[in-house]
mmCIF file of C-alpha atoms and ligand atoms in Angstrom:
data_model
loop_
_atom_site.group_PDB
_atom_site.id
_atom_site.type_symbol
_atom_site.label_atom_id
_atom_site.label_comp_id
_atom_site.label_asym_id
_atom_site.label_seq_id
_atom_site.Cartn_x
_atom_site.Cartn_y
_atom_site.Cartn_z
ATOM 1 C CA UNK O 914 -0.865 -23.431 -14.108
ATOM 2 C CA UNK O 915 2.004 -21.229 -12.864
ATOM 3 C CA UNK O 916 5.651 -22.882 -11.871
ATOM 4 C CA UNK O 917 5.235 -21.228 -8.677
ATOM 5 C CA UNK O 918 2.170 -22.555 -6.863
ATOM 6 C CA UNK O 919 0.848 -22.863 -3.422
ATOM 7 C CA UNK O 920 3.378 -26.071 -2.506
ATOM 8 C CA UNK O 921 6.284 -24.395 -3.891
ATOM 9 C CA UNK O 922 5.297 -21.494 -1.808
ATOM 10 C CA UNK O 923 5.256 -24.338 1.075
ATOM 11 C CA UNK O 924 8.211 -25.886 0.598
ATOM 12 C CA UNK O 925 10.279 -22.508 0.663
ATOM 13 C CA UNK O 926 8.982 -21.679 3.782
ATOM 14 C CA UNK O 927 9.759 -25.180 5.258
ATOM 15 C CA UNK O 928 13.232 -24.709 3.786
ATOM 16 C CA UNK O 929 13.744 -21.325 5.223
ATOM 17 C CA UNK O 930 14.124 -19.788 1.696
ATOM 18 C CA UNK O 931 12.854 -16.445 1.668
ATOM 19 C CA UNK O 932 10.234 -15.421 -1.221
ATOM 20 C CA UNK O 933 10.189 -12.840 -3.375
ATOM 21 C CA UNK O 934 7.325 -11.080 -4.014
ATOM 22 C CA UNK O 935 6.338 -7.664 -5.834
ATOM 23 C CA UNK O 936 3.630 -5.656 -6.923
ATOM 24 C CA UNK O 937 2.943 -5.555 -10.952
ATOM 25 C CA UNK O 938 0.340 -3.939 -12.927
ATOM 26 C CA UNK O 939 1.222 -4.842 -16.499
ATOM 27 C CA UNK O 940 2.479 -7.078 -19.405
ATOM 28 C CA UNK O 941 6.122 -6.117 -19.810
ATOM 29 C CA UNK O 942 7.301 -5.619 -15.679
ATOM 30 C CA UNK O 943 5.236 -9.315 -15.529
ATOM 31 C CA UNK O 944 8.273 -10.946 -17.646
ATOM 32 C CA UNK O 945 10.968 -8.580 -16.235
ATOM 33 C CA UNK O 946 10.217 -8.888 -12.796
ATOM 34 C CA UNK O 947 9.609 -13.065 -13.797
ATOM 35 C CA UNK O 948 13.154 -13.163 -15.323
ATOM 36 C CA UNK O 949 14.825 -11.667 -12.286
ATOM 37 C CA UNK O 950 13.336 -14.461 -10.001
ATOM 38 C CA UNK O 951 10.357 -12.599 -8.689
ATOM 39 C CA UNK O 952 7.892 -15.979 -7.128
ATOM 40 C CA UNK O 953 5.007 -13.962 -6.610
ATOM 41 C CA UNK O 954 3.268 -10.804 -8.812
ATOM 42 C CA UNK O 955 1.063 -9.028 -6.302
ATOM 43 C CA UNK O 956 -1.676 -6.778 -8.633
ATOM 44 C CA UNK O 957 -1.973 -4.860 -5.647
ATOM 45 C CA UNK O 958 -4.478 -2.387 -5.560
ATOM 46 C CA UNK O 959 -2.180 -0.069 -5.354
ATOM 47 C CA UNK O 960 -2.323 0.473 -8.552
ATOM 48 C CA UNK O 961 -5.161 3.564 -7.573
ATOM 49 C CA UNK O 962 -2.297 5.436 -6.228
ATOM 50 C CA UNK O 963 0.804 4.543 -8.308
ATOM 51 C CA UNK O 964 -0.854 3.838 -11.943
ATOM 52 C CA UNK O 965 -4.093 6.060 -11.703
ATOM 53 C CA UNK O 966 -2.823 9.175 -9.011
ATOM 54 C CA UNK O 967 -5.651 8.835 -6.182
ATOM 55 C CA UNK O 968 -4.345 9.471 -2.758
ATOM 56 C CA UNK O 969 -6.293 6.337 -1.493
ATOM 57 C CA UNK O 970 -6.636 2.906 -3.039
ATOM 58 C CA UNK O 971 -10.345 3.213 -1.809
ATOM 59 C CA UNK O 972 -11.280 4.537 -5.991
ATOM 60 C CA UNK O 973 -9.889 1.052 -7.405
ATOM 61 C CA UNK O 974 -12.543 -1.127 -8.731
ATOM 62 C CA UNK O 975 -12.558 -4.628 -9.349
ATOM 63 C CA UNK O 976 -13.177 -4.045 -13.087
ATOM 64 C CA UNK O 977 -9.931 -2.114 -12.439
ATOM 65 C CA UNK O 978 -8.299 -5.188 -11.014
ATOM 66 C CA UNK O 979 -9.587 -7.599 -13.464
ATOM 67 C CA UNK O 980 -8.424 -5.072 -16.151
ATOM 68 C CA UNK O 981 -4.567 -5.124 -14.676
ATOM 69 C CA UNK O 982 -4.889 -8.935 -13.567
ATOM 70 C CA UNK O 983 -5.073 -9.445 -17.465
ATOM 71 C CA UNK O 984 -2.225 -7.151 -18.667
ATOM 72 C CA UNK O 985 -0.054 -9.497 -16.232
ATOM 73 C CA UNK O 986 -1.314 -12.656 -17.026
ATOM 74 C CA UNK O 987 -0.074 -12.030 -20.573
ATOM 75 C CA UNK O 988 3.533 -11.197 -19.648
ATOM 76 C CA UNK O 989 3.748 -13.750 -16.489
ATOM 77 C CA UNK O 990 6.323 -16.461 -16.871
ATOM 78 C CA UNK O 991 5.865 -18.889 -14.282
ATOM 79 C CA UNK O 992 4.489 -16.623 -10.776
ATOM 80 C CA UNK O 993 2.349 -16.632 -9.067
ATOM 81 C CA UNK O 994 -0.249 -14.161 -9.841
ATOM 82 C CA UNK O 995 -1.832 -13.122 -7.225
ATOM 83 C CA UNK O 996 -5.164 -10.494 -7.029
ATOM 84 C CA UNK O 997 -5.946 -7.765 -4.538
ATOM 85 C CA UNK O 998 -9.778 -7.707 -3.802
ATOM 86 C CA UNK O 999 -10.498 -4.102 -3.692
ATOM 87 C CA UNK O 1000 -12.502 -2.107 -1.244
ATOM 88 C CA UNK O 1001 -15.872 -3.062 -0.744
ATOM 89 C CA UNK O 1002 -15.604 -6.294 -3.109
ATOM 90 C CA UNK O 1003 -15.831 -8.657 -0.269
ATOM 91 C CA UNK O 1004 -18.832 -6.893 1.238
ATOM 92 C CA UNK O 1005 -21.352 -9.038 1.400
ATOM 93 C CA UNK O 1006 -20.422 -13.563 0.606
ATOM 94 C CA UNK O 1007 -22.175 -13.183 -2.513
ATOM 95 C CA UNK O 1008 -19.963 -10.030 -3.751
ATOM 96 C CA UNK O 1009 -16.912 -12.026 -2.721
ATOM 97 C CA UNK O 1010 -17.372 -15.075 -4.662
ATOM 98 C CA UNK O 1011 -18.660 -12.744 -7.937
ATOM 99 C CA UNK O 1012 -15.611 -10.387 -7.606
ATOM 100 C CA UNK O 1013 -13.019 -13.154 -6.549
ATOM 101 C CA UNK O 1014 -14.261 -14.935 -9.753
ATOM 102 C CA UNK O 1015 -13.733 -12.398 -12.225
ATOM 103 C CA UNK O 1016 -10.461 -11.738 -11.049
ATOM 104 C CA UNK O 1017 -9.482 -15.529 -11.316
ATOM 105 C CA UNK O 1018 -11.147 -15.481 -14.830
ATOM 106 C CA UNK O 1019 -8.962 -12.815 -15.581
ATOM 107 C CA UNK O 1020 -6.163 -14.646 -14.440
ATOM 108 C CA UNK O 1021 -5.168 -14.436 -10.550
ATOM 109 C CA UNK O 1022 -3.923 -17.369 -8.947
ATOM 110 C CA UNK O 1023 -4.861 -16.362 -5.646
ATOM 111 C CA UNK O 1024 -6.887 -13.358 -4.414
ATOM 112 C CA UNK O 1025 -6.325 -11.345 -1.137
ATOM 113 C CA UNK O 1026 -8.466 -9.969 0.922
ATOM 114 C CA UNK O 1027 -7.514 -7.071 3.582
ATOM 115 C CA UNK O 1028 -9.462 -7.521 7.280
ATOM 116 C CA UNK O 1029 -9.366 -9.427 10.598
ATOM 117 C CA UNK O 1030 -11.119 -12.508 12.176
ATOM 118 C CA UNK O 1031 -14.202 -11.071 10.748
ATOM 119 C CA UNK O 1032 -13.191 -12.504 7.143
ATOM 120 C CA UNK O 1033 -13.136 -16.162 8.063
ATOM 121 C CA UNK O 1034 -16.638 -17.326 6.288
ATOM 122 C CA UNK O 1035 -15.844 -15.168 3.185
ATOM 123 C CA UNK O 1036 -12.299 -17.020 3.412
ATOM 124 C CA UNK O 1037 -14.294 -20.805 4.375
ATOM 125 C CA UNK O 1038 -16.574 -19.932 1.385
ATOM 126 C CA UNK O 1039 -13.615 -19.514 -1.074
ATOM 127 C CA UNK O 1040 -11.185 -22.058 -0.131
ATOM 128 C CA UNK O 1041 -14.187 -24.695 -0.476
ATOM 129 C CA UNK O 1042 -14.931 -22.880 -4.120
ATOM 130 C CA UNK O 1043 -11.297 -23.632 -5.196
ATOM 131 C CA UNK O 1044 -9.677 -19.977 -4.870
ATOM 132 C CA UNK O 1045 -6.699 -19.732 -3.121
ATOM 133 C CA UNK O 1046 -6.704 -16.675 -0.395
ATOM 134 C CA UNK O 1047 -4.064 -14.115 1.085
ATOM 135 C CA UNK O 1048 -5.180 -12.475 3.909
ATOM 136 C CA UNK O 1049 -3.928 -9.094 4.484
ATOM 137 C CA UNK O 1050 -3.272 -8.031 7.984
ATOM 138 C CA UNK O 1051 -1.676 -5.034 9.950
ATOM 139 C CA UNK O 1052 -2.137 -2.064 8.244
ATOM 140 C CA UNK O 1053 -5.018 -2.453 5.729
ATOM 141 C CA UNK O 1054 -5.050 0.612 3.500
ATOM 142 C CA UNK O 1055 -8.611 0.269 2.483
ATOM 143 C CA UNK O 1056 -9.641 0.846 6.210
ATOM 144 C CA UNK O 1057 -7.279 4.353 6.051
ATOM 145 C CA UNK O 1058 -10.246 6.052 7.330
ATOM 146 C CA UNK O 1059 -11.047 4.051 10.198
ATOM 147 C CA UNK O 1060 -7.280 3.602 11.468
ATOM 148 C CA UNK O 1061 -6.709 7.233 11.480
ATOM 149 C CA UNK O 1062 -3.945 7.619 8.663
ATOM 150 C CA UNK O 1063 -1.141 5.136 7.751
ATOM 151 C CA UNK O 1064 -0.169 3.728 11.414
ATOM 152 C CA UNK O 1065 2.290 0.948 12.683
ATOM 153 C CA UNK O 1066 -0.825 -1.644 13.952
ATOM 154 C CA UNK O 1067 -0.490 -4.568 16.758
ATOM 155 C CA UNK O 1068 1.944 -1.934 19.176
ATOM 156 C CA UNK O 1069 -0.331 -2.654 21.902
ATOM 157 C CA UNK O 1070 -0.349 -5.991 23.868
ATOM 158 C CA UNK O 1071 -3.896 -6.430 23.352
ATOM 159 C CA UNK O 1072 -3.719 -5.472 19.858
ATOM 160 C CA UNK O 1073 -0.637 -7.822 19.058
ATOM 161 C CA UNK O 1074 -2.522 -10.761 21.040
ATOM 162 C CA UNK O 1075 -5.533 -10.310 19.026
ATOM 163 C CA UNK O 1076 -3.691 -10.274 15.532
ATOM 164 C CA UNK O 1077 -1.674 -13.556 16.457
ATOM 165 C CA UNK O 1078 -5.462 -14.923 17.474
ATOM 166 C CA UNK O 1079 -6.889 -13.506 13.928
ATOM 167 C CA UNK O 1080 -4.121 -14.919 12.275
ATOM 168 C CA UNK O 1081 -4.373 -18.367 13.390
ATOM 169 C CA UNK O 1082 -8.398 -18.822 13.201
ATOM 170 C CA UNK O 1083 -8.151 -17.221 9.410
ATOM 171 C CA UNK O 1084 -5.394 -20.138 8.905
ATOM 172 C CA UNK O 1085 -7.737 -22.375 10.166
ATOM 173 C CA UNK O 1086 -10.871 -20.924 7.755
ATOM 174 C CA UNK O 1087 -8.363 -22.075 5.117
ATOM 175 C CA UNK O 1088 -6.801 -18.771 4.506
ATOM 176 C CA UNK O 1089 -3.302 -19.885 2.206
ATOM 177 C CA UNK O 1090 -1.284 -16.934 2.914
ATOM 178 C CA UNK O 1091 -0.586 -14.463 5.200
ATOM 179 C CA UNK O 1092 0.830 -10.833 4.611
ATOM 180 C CA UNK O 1093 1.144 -8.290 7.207
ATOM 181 C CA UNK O 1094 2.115 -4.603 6.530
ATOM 182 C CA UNK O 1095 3.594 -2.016 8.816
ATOM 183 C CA UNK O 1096 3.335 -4.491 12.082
ATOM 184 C CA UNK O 1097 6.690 -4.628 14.804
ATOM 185 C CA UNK O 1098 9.259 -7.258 13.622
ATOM 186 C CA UNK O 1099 9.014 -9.050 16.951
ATOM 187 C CA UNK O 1100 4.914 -9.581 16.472
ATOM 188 C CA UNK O 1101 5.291 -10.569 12.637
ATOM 189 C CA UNK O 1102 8.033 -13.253 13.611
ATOM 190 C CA UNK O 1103 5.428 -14.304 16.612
ATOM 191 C CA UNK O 1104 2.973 -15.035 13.998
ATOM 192 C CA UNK O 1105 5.387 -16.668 11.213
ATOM 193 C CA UNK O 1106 6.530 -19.229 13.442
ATOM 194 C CA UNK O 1107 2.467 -19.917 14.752
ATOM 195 C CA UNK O 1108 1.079 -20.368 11.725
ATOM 196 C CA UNK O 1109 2.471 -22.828 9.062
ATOM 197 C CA UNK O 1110 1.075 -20.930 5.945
ATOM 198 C CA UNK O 1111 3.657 -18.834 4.464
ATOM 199 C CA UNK O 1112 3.892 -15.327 5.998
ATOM 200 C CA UNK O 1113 4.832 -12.032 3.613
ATOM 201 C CA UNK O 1114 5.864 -8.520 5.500
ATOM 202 C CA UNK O 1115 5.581 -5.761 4.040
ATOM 203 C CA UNK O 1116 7.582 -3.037 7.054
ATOM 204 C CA UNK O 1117 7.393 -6.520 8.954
ATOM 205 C CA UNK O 1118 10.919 -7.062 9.567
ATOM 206 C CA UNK O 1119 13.148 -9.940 8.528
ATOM 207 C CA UNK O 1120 11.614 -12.585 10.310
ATOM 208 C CA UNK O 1121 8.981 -13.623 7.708
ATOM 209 C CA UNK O 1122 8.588 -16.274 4.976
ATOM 210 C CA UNK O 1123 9.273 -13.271 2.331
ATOM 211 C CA UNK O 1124 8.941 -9.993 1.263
ATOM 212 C CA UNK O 1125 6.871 -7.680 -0.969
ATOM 213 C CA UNK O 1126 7.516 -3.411 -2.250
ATOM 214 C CA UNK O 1127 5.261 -2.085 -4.568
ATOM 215 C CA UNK O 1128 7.382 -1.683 -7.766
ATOM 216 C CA UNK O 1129 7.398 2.078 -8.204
ATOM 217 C CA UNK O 1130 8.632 2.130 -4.833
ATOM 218 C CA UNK O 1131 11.617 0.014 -5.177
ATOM 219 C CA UNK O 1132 12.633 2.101 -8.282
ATOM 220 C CA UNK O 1133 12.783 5.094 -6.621
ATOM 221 C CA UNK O 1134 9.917 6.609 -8.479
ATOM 222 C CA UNK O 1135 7.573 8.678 -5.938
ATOM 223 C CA UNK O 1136 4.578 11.127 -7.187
ATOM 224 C CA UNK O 1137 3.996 12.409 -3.482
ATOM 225 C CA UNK O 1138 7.842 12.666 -2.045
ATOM 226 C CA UNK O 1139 6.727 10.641 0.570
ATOM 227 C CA UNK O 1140 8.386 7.615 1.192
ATOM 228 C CA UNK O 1141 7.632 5.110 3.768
ATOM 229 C CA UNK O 1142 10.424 4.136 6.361
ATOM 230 C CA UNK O 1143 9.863 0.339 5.116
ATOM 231 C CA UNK O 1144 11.060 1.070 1.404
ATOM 232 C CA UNK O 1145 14.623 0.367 0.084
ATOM 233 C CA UNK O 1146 15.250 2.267 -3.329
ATOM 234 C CA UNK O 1147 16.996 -0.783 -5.609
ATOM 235 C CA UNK O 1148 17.605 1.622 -8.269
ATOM 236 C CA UNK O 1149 19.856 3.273 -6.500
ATOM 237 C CA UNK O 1150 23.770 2.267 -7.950
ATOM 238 C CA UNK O 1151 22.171 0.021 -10.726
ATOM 239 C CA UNK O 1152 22.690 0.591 -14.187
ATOM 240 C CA UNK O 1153 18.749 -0.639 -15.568
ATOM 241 C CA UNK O 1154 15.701 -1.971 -14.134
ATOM 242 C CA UNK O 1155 16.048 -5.688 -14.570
ATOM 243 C CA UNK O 1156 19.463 -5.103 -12.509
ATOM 244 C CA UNK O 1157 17.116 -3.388 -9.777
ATOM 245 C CA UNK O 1158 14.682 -6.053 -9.994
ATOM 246 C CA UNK O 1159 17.562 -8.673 -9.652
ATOM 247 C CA UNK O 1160 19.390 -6.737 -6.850
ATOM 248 C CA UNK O 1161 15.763 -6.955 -4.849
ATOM 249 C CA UNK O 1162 15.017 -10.730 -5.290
ATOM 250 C CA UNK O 1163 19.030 -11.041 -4.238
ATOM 251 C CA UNK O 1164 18.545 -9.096 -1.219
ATOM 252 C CA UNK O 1165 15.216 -10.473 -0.182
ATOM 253 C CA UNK O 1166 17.019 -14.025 -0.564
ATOM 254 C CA UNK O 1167 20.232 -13.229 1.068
ATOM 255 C CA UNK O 1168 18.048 -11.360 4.008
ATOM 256 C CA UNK O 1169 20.011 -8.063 3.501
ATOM 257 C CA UNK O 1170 16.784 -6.485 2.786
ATOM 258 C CA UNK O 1171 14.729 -5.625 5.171
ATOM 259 C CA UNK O 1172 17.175 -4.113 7.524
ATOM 260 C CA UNK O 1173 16.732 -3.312 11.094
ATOM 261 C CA UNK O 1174 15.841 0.336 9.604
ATOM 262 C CA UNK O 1175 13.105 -0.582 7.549
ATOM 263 C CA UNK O 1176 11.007 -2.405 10.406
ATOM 264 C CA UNK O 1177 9.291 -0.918 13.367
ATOM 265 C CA UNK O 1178 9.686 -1.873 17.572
ATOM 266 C CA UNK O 1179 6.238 -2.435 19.637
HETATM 267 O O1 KIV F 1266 -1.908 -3.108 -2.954
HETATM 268 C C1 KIV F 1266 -0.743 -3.388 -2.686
HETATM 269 O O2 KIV F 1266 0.199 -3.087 -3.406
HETATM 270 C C2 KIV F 1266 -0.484 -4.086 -1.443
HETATM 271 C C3 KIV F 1266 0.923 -4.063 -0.919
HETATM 272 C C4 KIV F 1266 1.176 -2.774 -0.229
HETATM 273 C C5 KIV F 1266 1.210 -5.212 -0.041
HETATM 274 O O3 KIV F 1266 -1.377 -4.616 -0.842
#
């Protein structure tokens, strides 16, 4: 059982104390990113592009996850781990509840699943099995192909009415956790404030429950060159990495991170 768990998670968004969250992939940034206050270790599947150098996350497997699920569980202190469900896993129910399980097995405290209103049986059927689930909204990266390339999602009225309706019926399936990447501040704050599980942003703006970066990109380290307008480099004027990792769950908690510059208008 982790320190951090769902009520914590709960209670800090009640409170209007921001969370810290970050992407991890191993044993020894588990503990550092634990000791600098870090609530929640996202083993994002993100790992395809930053750990294994595919331009998609679409190669990841969930033996992959499972694999770096693990790794973290032996160097977590206390977070919240919590398991990306990688593309395809949640394709049928029964691939779902086999995939969600291994990663639990493995260690997750909570899986999360990218989609829309369309998830909110696979979402029933977990939350009744006992396994927590984040539902990732916005820009889902294992739908790249479909959305045309990495776009800013919900601009449109209609698209921004039917996110705030997806959000609130996957609450209702029992969905514990929102996170919504690349979406305009003004929609992700809509949302926050309608549902009362706690909302992550990821290019979201400020007015979430908390925030998430994928590690590599909050160090400043960058195989393509391309950096995303959402991404703060916390390297940058610190003297070692547990300083960066500090200066992020400082900034996250103070709300100096995001600034206006890292979130997108409608
Ligand atoms: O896989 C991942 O790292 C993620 C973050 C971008 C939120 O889903």
């Amino acid at each position: 059982m982790p320190d951090i768990t769902l009520t914590t998670l709960q209670s800090l968004k009640l409170a209007g104390e921001k969370i810290a969250m970050l992407t991890c992939y191993d044993a020894t940034f588990a503990k550092a990113a634990c000791q600098a206050g870090v609530e929640i270790l996202l083993v994002g599947d993100s790992l395809g592009m930053v750990l294994q150098g595919h331009d998609s996350t679409l190669p990841v497997t969930n033996a992959d996850m499972a694999y770096h699920v693990a790794s973290v569980k032996r160097g977590n202190e206390g977070a919240l781990i919590l398991a990306d469900l990688p593309f395809m896993a949640c394709a049928t129910l029964e691939q779902t509840l086999a995939n969600s399980a291994q990663l639990m097995q493995a260690g997750a405290h909570m899986v999360k699943v990218e989609g829309a209103a369309w998830l909110a049986d696979s979402i029933r059927m977990l939350a009744e099995r006992g396994v927590p689930v984040c539902v990732h909204m916005g820009l889902t990266p294992q739908t790249v192909n479909v959305l045309g390339g990495y776009k800013v999602q919900g601009r449109n009225e209609a698209q921004a009415r039917q996110m705030r309706a997806d959000a609130i019926a996957l609450e209702q399936a029992g969905a514990a956790m929102i996170l919504l990447e690349c979406v305009p501040s003004e929609l992700a704050s809509e949302i926050t404030q309608a549902v009362k599980v706690p909302v992550i942003g990821i290019g979201a703006g400020a007015a979430v429950d908390g925030q998430v970066l994928v590690l590599h990109d909050m160090l400043g380290l960058s195989l393509t060159g391309r950096v995303p307008k959402f991404v703060k480099n916390f390297m940058a004027g610190q003297p070692d990495i547990q300083s960066a990792l500090r200066a992020y769950v400082s900034a996250v908690k103070e709300v100096s991170f995001p600034g206006t510059e890292h979130g997108f208008n409608a």
